[in-house]
């Protein structure tokens, strides 16, 4: 190939910057107040291009800012090298949100640089549309009729895959609904929300009456929506039911054809997940708090889950979640995606879902927030028609921020993308990708 031909090829590449000269110059955040706070981050460069990411819902800006001194001066196109240098400082749950949010922002930035959508950076797409499953919070009055109305409201919005919560409040009715010890922590916040420590519920054994109450709810919901709607349930144990009790409950629900039961036991107890999964015909989905491929390895190897359910804002971002799904597929396990974030995290999920061969559905947790869609520009007005989202073809994530809407919904007014110079100084023990051992 001649030098002239090579030059023509280079000139044909649609780049929006000079990638080899690109450098990270800053990282700033804006924390949006929602059902969970959304810490939205922006990574700036010396060429005016920026990438958008998001720390896991209910996480903290510092989860990402702690890595700023490692990023400034780096070429953001070296996303895998940067990811490997910071991932050792993350952890499960929200502690993985900083690493994951940075990876999302870098992928958005690279897509803009090269003029391609993020799914293309993951190897291309398997589907043009991504199926959603709608989260449905527990009604204030947890009666069967209230559950039916809540789920029907999701169906009326075009969703054909719906999750609803069977929280412990459903079992805490009547006299002695649970058999076991009293709570060590059991108190109310303003607004009536109750909280208790894991494994410290009012009891560890369900009565037959409480199992029948849960089955009545699921039976009524199934009857109301028919067999053409996929249903799944979540939050029924919240860490204080044993695997045996979950199995008792699961057997009572099997006749209602649930797509899955989610997180039946504490996320760190892989053997208990396997015990439940082996005992039930209803699939078990879990993994939203696991971090990196290493975090999923035991569950995949032992088939402790029937469905992998990572949250890519904890699991490591787009590329790492794709790797997790591929690992699962090698063992015959499909993947659904947990998502409770802003449109930034949501669209990162959509691109990743498009690139996963064994994908089932992606969660939408912002359905009850009137301002959710308006936080960004680029979302089609009917973006979730018929319960599916069309995969964007625009560069990067395919959306941008609506700064007026972000400002109007900040957790603390006047704090949108303020300077973060106090995080410029390297912290003890952090290693930058270009560091070298002294001679």
Coordinates of C-alpha atoms in Angstrom, one line a residue:
X1 CA 0.0 0.0 0.0
X2 CA 1.4 3.4 -1.0
X3 CA 2.0 6.3 1.3
X4 CA -0.7 8.2 -0.7
X5 CA -3.2 5.4 -0.1
X6 CA -2.4 5.4 3.6
X7 CA -2.9 9.1 3.8
X8 CA -6.3 8.8 2.2
X9 CA -7.3 6.3 4.8
X10 CA -6.2 8.5 7.7
X11 CA -8.0 11.5 6.2
X12 CA -11.2 9.4 5.9
X13 CA -11.3 8.6 9.6
X14 CA -13.8 10.8 11.4
X15 CA -12.0 12.1 14.4
X16 CA -13.0 15.1 16.4
X17 CA -9.6 15.7 17.9
X18 CA -5.9 14.7 17.7
X19 CA -6.1 11.6 19.8
X20 CA -2.4 11.1 20.4
X21 CA -2.1 14.6 21.8
X22 CA -5.2 14.4 24.0
X23 CA -4.7 14.9 27.7
X24 CA -7.0 14.9 30.8
X25 CA -7.0 18.3 32.4
X26 CA -9.8 18.2 35.0
X27 CA -12.6 16.2 36.7
X28 CA -15.7 17.9 38.2
X29 CA -19.0 16.6 39.6
X30 CA -22.6 17.7 40.0
X31 CA -24.8 15.8 42.5
X32 CA -28.4 15.6 41.4
X33 CA -31.0 14.9 44.1
X34 CA -33.4 12.1 43.0
X35 CA -34.8 8.9 44.5
X36 CA -31.1 8.2 45.0
X37 CA -28.5 11.0 44.5
X38 CA -26.9 10.9 41.1
X39 CA -23.2 12.1 41.3
X40 CA -22.6 13.0 37.6
X41 CA -19.0 13.5 36.7
X42 CA -17.3 15.2 33.8
X43 CA -13.8 14.6 32.6
X44 CA -12.3 17.5 30.7
X45 CA -9.4 17.5 28.2
X46 CA -6.9 20.0 26.6
X47 CA -8.9 19.8 23.3
X48 CA -12.3 20.9 24.7
X49 CA -13.8 17.4 24.4
X50 CA -15.3 16.0 27.6
X51 CA -16.7 12.7 28.8
X52 CA -19.7 12.1 31.0
X53 CA -20.0 9.4 33.7
X54 CA -21.8 8.7 36.9
X55 CA -20.9 7.4 40.3
X56 CA -23.3 4.7 41.4
X57 CA -26.7 5.9 42.7
X58 CA -26.5 7.0 46.4
X59 CA -22.7 7.0 46.1
X60 CA -20.4 10.0 46.8
X61 CA -18.5 12.4 44.6
X62 CA -15.3 11.5 46.5
X63 CA -15.6 7.9 45.2
X64 CA -14.5 9.4 41.9
X65 CA -12.5 12.4 43.0
X66 CA -10.0 10.3 44.9
X67 CA -8.6 9.2 41.5
X68 CA -8.3 12.7 40.0
X69 CA -4.6 13.1 40.7
X70 CA -4.0 9.8 38.8
X71 CA -5.9 10.9 35.8
X72 CA -4.8 14.5 35.1
X73 CA -2.1 14.5 32.3
X74 CA -3.1 11.1 31.0
X75 CA -4.3 10.3 27.5
X76 CA -7.9 9.3 28.1
X77 CA -7.8 7.0 25.0
X78 CA -5.7 4.6 27.1
X79 CA -8.8 3.6 29.0
X80 CA -7.9 0.0 29.7
X81 CA -4.5 1.1 31.2
X82 CA -6.1 3.8 33.3
X83 CA -8.8 1.3 34.4
X84 CA -6.2 -1.3 35.5
X85 CA -4.3 1.3 37.5
X86 CA -7.3 2.5 39.5
X87 CA -9.5 -0.6 39.9
X88 CA -7.4 -1.9 42.8
X89 CA -8.7 0.9 44.9
X90 CA -12.4 0.2 44.4
X91 CA -14.6 -2.3 46.2
X92 CA -18.1 -3.8 46.2
X93 CA -21.3 -1.8 46.1
X94 CA -21.1 1.9 46.0
X95 CA -17.3 1.8 46.6
X96 CA -17.0 0.6 43.0
X97 CA -18.9 3.6 41.8
X98 CA -15.9 5.9 41.3
X99 CA -13.9 3.4 39.2
X100 CA -17.0 2.6 37.2
X101 CA -18.1 6.2 36.7
X102 CA -14.6 7.2 35.4
X103 CA -14.6 4.3 33.0
X104 CA -18.0 5.4 31.6
X105 CA -16.7 8.9 31.2
X106 CA -13.6 7.8 29.4
X107 CA -15.6 5.6 27.0
X108 CA -18.0 8.5 26.3
X109 CA -15.0 10.7 25.6
X110 CA -13.3 8.1 23.3
X111 CA -16.5 7.7 21.3
X112 CA -16.7 11.4 20.8
X113 CA -13.0 11.5 19.7
X114 CA -13.4 8.9 17.1
X115 CA -17.0 9.7 16.2
X116 CA -18.5 6.3 17.1
X117 CA -21.1 5.1 19.6
X118 CA -19.9 3.4 22.7
X119 CA -21.3 0.0 21.7
X120 CA -18.9 0.0 18.8
X121 CA -16.0 0.2 21.2
X122 CA -17.3 -3.0 22.8
X123 CA -17.2 -4.9 19.6
X124 CA -20.4 -3.9 17.9
X125 CA -24.1 -4.7 18.7
X126 CA -26.3 -7.8 18.8
X127 CA -29.5 -5.8 18.7
X128 CA -30.9 -2.4 17.6
X129 CA -33.3 -2.2 20.5
X130 CA -32.8 -2.9 24.2
X131 CA -35.7 -4.3 26.2
X132 CA -36.4 -2.6 29.5
X133 CA -37.8 -3.9 32.8
X134 CA -39.5 -1.3 34.9
X135 CA -38.9 -1.1 38.6
X136 CA -42.1 -0.7 40.7
X137 CA -41.6 0.5 44.3
X138 CA -43.7 -1.1 47.1
X139 CA -47.0 0.7 47.6
X140 CA -47.5 2.7 50.8
X141 CA -50.4 0.4 51.6
X142 CA -49.1 -3.1 50.6
X143 CA -52.4 -4.7 49.8
X144 CA -52.9 -6.9 46.7
X145 CA -55.0 -4.2 45.0
X146 CA -52.4 -1.6 45.5
X147 CA -49.7 -3.9 44.1
X148 CA -51.9 -4.5 41.1
X149 CA -52.4 -0.8 40.5
X150 CA -48.7 -0.1 40.8
X151 CA -47.8 -2.8 38.3
X152 CA -50.6 -1.8 35.9
X153 CA -49.2 1.7 35.8
X154 CA -46.0 0.3 34.4
X155 CA -47.8 -1.8 31.8
X156 CA -49.8 1.3 30.8
X157 CA -46.5 3.0 29.9
X158 CA -45.8 0.3 27.4
X159 CA -43.5 -1.9 29.5
X160 CA -43.8 -5.6 29.0
X161 CA -41.3 -6.6 31.6
X162 CA -42.0 -5.4 35.2
X163 CA -40.3 -5.9 38.6
X164 CA -42.1 -5.2 41.8
X165 CA -40.9 -5.4 45.4
X166 CA -42.1 -7.8 48.0
X167 CA -40.5 -6.0 51.0
X168 CA -40.6 -7.2 54.6
X169 CA -43.4 -4.8 55.3
X170 CA -45.7 -7.2 53.4
X171 CA -44.8 -10.0 55.9
X172 CA -45.0 -7.7 59.0
X173 CA -48.8 -7.8 59.3
X174 CA -51.1 -9.4 61.8
X175 CA -49.8 -11.1 65.0
X176 CA -46.4 -12.7 65.0
X177 CA -46.0 -12.9 61.2
X178 CA -42.3 -13.9 61.7
X179 CA -40.9 -16.4 64.1
X180 CA -37.5 -15.4 65.6
X181 CA -35.6 -12.8 67.5
X182 CA -36.5 -9.1 67.9
X183 CA -34.8 -6.5 65.9
X184 CA -31.6 -5.0 67.3
X185 CA -32.2 -1.9 65.1
X186 CA -35.7 -0.9 64.3
X187 CA -36.6 2.8 64.2
X188 CA -38.2 5.3 61.9
X189 CA -36.9 8.3 60.1
X190 CA -38.9 11.4 59.4
X191 CA -41.4 10.4 56.8
X192 CA -42.0 7.0 58.2
X193 CA -39.2 5.1 56.5
X194 CA -38.0 2.1 58.6
X195 CA -34.5 0.7 58.7
X196 CA -32.9 -2.3 60.3
X197 CA -29.5 -3.9 60.1
X198 CA -29.0 -7.0 57.9
X199 CA -29.9 -10.2 59.7
X200 CA -31.6 -8.2 62.5
X201 CA -35.2 -8.5 61.4
X202 CA -38.1 -9.3 63.7
X203 CA -37.8 -12.9 62.8
X204 CA -36.0 -15.4 60.6
X205 CA -38.8 -17.8 59.8
X206 CA -41.9 -17.0 57.8
X207 CA -45.3 -18.2 59.0
X208 CA -47.5 -20.0 56.5
X209 CA -49.9 -17.0 56.7
X210 CA -47.2 -14.6 55.6
X211 CA -46.2 -16.9 52.7
X212 CA -49.9 -17.0 51.6
X213 CA -50.1 -13.2 51.8
X214 CA -47.1 -12.9 49.5
X215 CA -48.5 -15.5 47.1
X216 CA -51.9 -13.6 47.0
X217 CA -50.1 -10.5 45.9
X218 CA -48.2 -12.2 43.1
X219 CA -51.4 -14.2 42.1
X220 CA -53.4 -11.0 41.8
X221 CA -50.7 -9.2 39.9
X222 CA -50.3 -12.1 37.5
X223 CA -54.0 -12.3 36.9
X224 CA -54.3 -8.6 36.2
X225 CA -51.5 -8.3 33.6
X226 CA -51.9 -11.7 32.0
X227 CA -49.4 -14.2 30.8
X228 CA -47.9 -11.9 28.1
X229 CA -46.1 -9.7 30.7
X230 CA -42.8 -10.8 32.2
X231 CA -42.8 -10.3 36.0
X232 CA -40.0 -10.6 38.6
X233 CA -39.8 -9.8 42.3
X234 CA -37.2 -8.2 44.5
X235 CA -36.5 -7.2 48.2
X236 CA -38.6 -9.9 49.8
X237 CA -35.8 -11.0 52.1
X238 CA -33.5 -8.0 52.6
X239 CA -30.9 -10.1 54.3
X240 CA -32.8 -11.5 57.3
X241 CA -34.4 -14.6 55.8
X242 CA -32.4 -17.8 55.6
X243 CA -32.0 -19.7 52.4
X244 CA -34.5 -22.3 53.6
X245 CA -37.1 -19.6 54.2
X246 CA -36.5 -18.1 50.8
X247 CA -37.0 -21.6 49.3
X248 CA -40.3 -22.0 51.2
X249 CA -41.5 -18.7 49.8
X250 CA -40.1 -19.5 46.3
X251 CA -42.0 -22.8 46.1
X252 CA -45.2 -20.9 46.8
X253 CA -44.6 -18.5 44.0
X254 CA -43.4 -20.9 41.3
X255 CA -46.9 -21.4 39.8
X256 CA -47.0 -17.7 38.8
X257 CA -44.2 -18.0 36.2
X258 CA -41.8 -15.3 37.5
X259 CA -38.9 -14.4 35.3
X260 CA -36.7 -14.3 38.4
X261 CA -36.4 -13.7 42.1
X262 CA -33.8 -11.1 42.8
X263 CA -31.1 -11.0 45.5
X264 CA -32.8 -13.6 47.7
X265 CA -30.0 -13.7 50.3
X266 CA -27.1 -11.3 51.2
X267 CA -25.0 -10.7 48.1
X268 CA -21.7 -11.9 49.6
X269 CA -23.2 -15.4 50.5
X270 CA -22.6 -17.3 47.3
X271 CA -23.2 -20.7 48.8
X272 CA -26.7 -19.6 50.0
X273 CA -27.5 -18.3 46.5
X274 CA -26.5 -21.7 45.1
X275 CA -28.7 -23.5 47.6
X276 CA -31.7 -21.4 46.6
X277 CA -31.0 -21.6 42.9
X278 CA -30.6 -25.3 43.0
X279 CA -33.9 -25.8 45.0
X280 CA -36.2 -23.5 42.9
X281 CA -37.5 -23.7 39.3
X282 CA -37.8 -19.9 39.3
X283 CA -34.5 -18.4 38.2
X284 CA -32.4 -16.5 40.7
X285 CA -30.9 -13.2 39.6
X286 CA -28.1 -11.5 41.6
X287 CA -24.9 -9.5 41.5
X288 CA -25.8 -5.8 41.6
X289 CA -23.3 -5.2 44.4
X290 CA -20.4 -7.3 43.0
X291 CA -17.2 -5.6 41.8
X292 CA -15.2 -6.6 38.7
X293 CA -14.9 -10.0 37.0
X294 CA -13.2 -11.3 40.1
X295 CA -16.3 -10.6 42.1
X296 CA -18.5 -12.7 39.9
X297 CA -16.0 -15.5 39.4
X298 CA -17.2 -17.9 42.2
X299 CA -20.9 -17.4 41.4
X300 CA -20.3 -18.1 37.7
X301 CA -18.0 -21.1 38.3
X302 CA -20.5 -22.7 40.8
X303 CA -23.6 -21.5 38.9
X304 CA -24.9 -20.0 42.1
X305 CA -27.1 -17.6 40.0
X306 CA -29.3 -18.5 37.1
X307 CA -29.0 -14.9 35.8
X308 CA -26.1 -12.5 36.2
X309 CA -27.4 -9.1 37.3
X310 CA -24.5 -6.7 37.5
X311 CA -24.9 -2.9 38.0
X312 CA -22.2 -1.5 35.7
X313 CA -21.9 1.5 38.0
X314 CA -20.5 -0.9 40.5
X315 CA -19.1 -3.8 38.4
X316 CA -16.5 -1.7 36.6
X317 CA -18.1 0.1 33.7
X318 CA -18.9 -0.8 30.2
X319 CA -16.0 -3.0 29.2
X320 CA -15.7 -4.9 32.5
X321 CA -19.5 -5.6 32.5
X322 CA -19.2 -6.9 28.9
X323 CA -16.4 -9.2 30.1
X324 CA -18.6 -10.4 33.0
X325 CA -21.4 -11.2 30.7
X326 CA -19.1 -13.1 28.4
X327 CA -17.7 -15.1 31.3
X328 CA -21.3 -16.0 32.3
X329 CA -22.3 -16.9 28.7
X330 CA -19.3 -19.4 28.6
X331 CA -21.0 -21.2 31.5
X332 CA -24.5 -21.0 30.1
X333 CA -25.7 -18.0 32.2
X334 CA -27.5 -15.0 30.6
X335 CA -27.2 -11.4 31.9
X336 CA -29.7 -8.7 32.9
X337 CA -28.6 -5.3 33.9
X338 CA -29.4 -3.5 37.2
X339 CA -29.7 0.3 36.8
X340 CA -31.0 2.9 39.2
X341 CA -29.1 5.9 37.9
X342 CA -29.6 9.1 35.9
X343 CA -29.9 9.1 32.1
X344 CA -26.0 9.0 31.9
X345 CA -25.7 5.7 33.6
X346 CA -28.9 4.5 31.9
X347 CA -27.4 5.1 28.4
X348 CA -24.2 3.4 29.4
X349 CA -26.3 0.4 30.2
X350 CA -28.1 0.6 26.8
X351 CA -24.8 0.6 24.9
X352 CA -23.5 -2.3 27.0
X353 CA -26.7 -4.3 26.6
X354 CA -26.5 -3.9 22.8
X355 CA -23.1 -5.5 22.9
X356 CA -24.0 -8.5 25.1
X357 CA -25.0 -11.6 23.2
X358 CA -26.8 -13.3 26.2
X359 CA -28.7 -10.2 27.3
X360 CA -32.2 -10.3 28.8
X361 CA -33.4 -6.9 29.9
X362 CA -32.2 -3.6 31.5
X363 CA -33.8 -1.9 34.5
X364 CA -35.3 1.5 34.4
X365 CA -35.5 3.0 37.9
X366 CA -36.4 6.6 37.1
X367 CA -40.0 6.2 35.9
X368 CA -41.5 8.1 38.8
X369 CA -39.2 11.2 38.5
X370 CA -40.8 14.0 36.5
X371 CA -37.4 15.6 35.8
X372 CA -35.5 12.4 34.9
X373 CA -35.7 12.6 31.1
X374 CA -35.0 16.4 31.1
X375 CA -31.6 16.0 32.8
X376 CA -30.1 15.3 29.4
X377 CA -30.5 16.3 25.7
X378 CA -30.6 13.7 23.0
X379 CA -33.3 11.4 24.4
X380 CA -36.1 10.8 21.9
X381 CA -39.5 12.0 23.4
X382 CA -40.8 8.5 23.0
X383 CA -37.5 6.9 23.9
X384 CA -39.0 3.8 25.5
X385 CA -41.8 3.0 23.0
X386 CA -43.3 -0.5 23.6
X387 CA -40.8 -1.1 26.4
X388 CA -37.7 -0.9 24.2
X389 CA -35.0 1.7 23.8
X390 CA -33.4 2.2 20.4
X391 CA -29.6 2.0 20.6
X392 CA -28.1 5.5 19.8
X393 CA -25.9 6.0 16.8
X394 CA -24.4 9.3 17.9
X395 CA -20.8 9.4 19.2
X396 CA -20.1 8.3 22.7
X397 CA -23.2 7.7 24.9
X398 CA -25.2 9.7 22.4
X399 CA -26.6 12.3 24.9
X400 CA -25.4 15.5 26.6
X401 CA -26.3 17.3 29.8
X402 CA -29.2 19.8 30.1
X403 CA -27.4 22.2 32.4
X404 CA -30.5 24.1 33.4
X405 CA -32.2 20.9 34.5
X406 CA -29.1 19.8 36.4
X407 CA -28.9 23.1 38.2
X408 CA -32.5 23.0 39.1
X409 CA -32.2 19.6 40.7
X410 CA -28.9 19.8 42.5
X411 CA -28.6 18.3 46.0
X412 CA -26.9 21.6 47.1
X413 CA -27.8 24.6 45.0
X414 CA -24.9 26.4 43.3
X415 CA -22.5 23.4 43.3
X416 CA -22.7 22.4 39.7
X417 CA -19.3 21.3 38.4
X418 CA -17.3 23.5 40.8
X419 CA -13.5 23.4 40.7
X420 CA -12.0 20.4 42.5
X421 CA -8.4 21.6 42.8
X422 CA -8.1 20.1 46.4
X423 CA -8.0 16.7 44.7
X424 CA -5.1 17.5 42.4
X425 CA -2.5 16.4 44.9
X426 CA -1.5 12.7 44.7
X427 CA -2.5 10.7 47.7
X428 CA -0.1 8.3 49.4
X429 CA 0.1 4.9 47.7
X430 CA -1.6 5.9 44.5
X431 CA 0.3 4.9 41.3
X432 CA 0.0 6.7 38.0
X433 CA 0.2 4.7 34.7
X434 CA 3.3 6.6 33.6
X435 CA 5.1 6.1 37.0
X436 CA 8.4 4.2 36.8
X437 CA 10.4 2.6 39.6
X438 CA 13.5 4.7 40.4
X439 CA 16.8 3.4 39.0

